[in-house]
Amino acid sequence: MSNLGQIKSKFLAHFAKIEKEGDVLTVLEQLKKKKKIAKATHNIYAYRIREKNGDLIEGKEDDGETKASEKLLFLLQKVNLENVLIIVTRWYGGIHLGGARFRHIVNSAHQLLIENKIIKSTKENLD
């Protein structure tokens, strides 16, 4: 049985192209200038940066949504994106979603990347 009809949480994905780790905080600060984003329950993010020397830096932050950023980082790895920061903002709606919350977090990020033509729309991106 699915509780999808009962979901009251809201998820909104954002992305930015970045070149260095310092860009992550800059983007977050800019995003949180919007009061609605700043007051959200969680701003979960993950990023991958390819440095000029060839090193790959990966980072993530759950912002209280335990293990959620791992799912976002896995999505970036799966679609082989670099120099990208993906953020999913969640406003808690009063209903515990359990593990289903990960699906909503990743799907919102995945859909944003497709809509912005960062990746192609294919089912295997998430499998």
GROMACS .gro file of C-alpha atoms in nm, residues 74-75 78-79 103 106-107 110-111 114 119-127:
model
   19
   74PHE     CA    1   2.504   0.843  -0.591
   75LEU     CA    2   2.282   1.006  -0.857
   78LYS     CA    3   2.560   0.733  -1.170
   79VAL     CA    4   2.510   0.998  -1.439
  103ARG     CA    5   1.276   0.839  -0.378
  106VAL     CA    6   1.630   1.175  -0.587
  107ASN     CA    7   1.338   1.202  -0.829
  110HIS     CA    8   1.675   1.379  -1.144
  111GLN     CA    9   1.379   1.560  -1.298
  114ILE     CA   10   1.648   1.636  -1.723
  119ILE     CA   11   2.120   1.470  -1.858
  120LYS     CA   12   1.894   1.283  -2.097
  121SER     CA   13   1.564   1.140  -1.987
  122THR     CA   14   1.628   0.770  -1.941
  123LYS     CA   15   1.502   0.527  -1.684
  124GLU     CA   16   1.842   0.365  -1.638
  125ASN     CA   17   1.975   0.685  -1.477
  126LEU     CA   18   1.808   0.579  -1.153
  127ASP     CA   19   1.847   0.201  -1.173
   0.00000   0.00000   0.00000
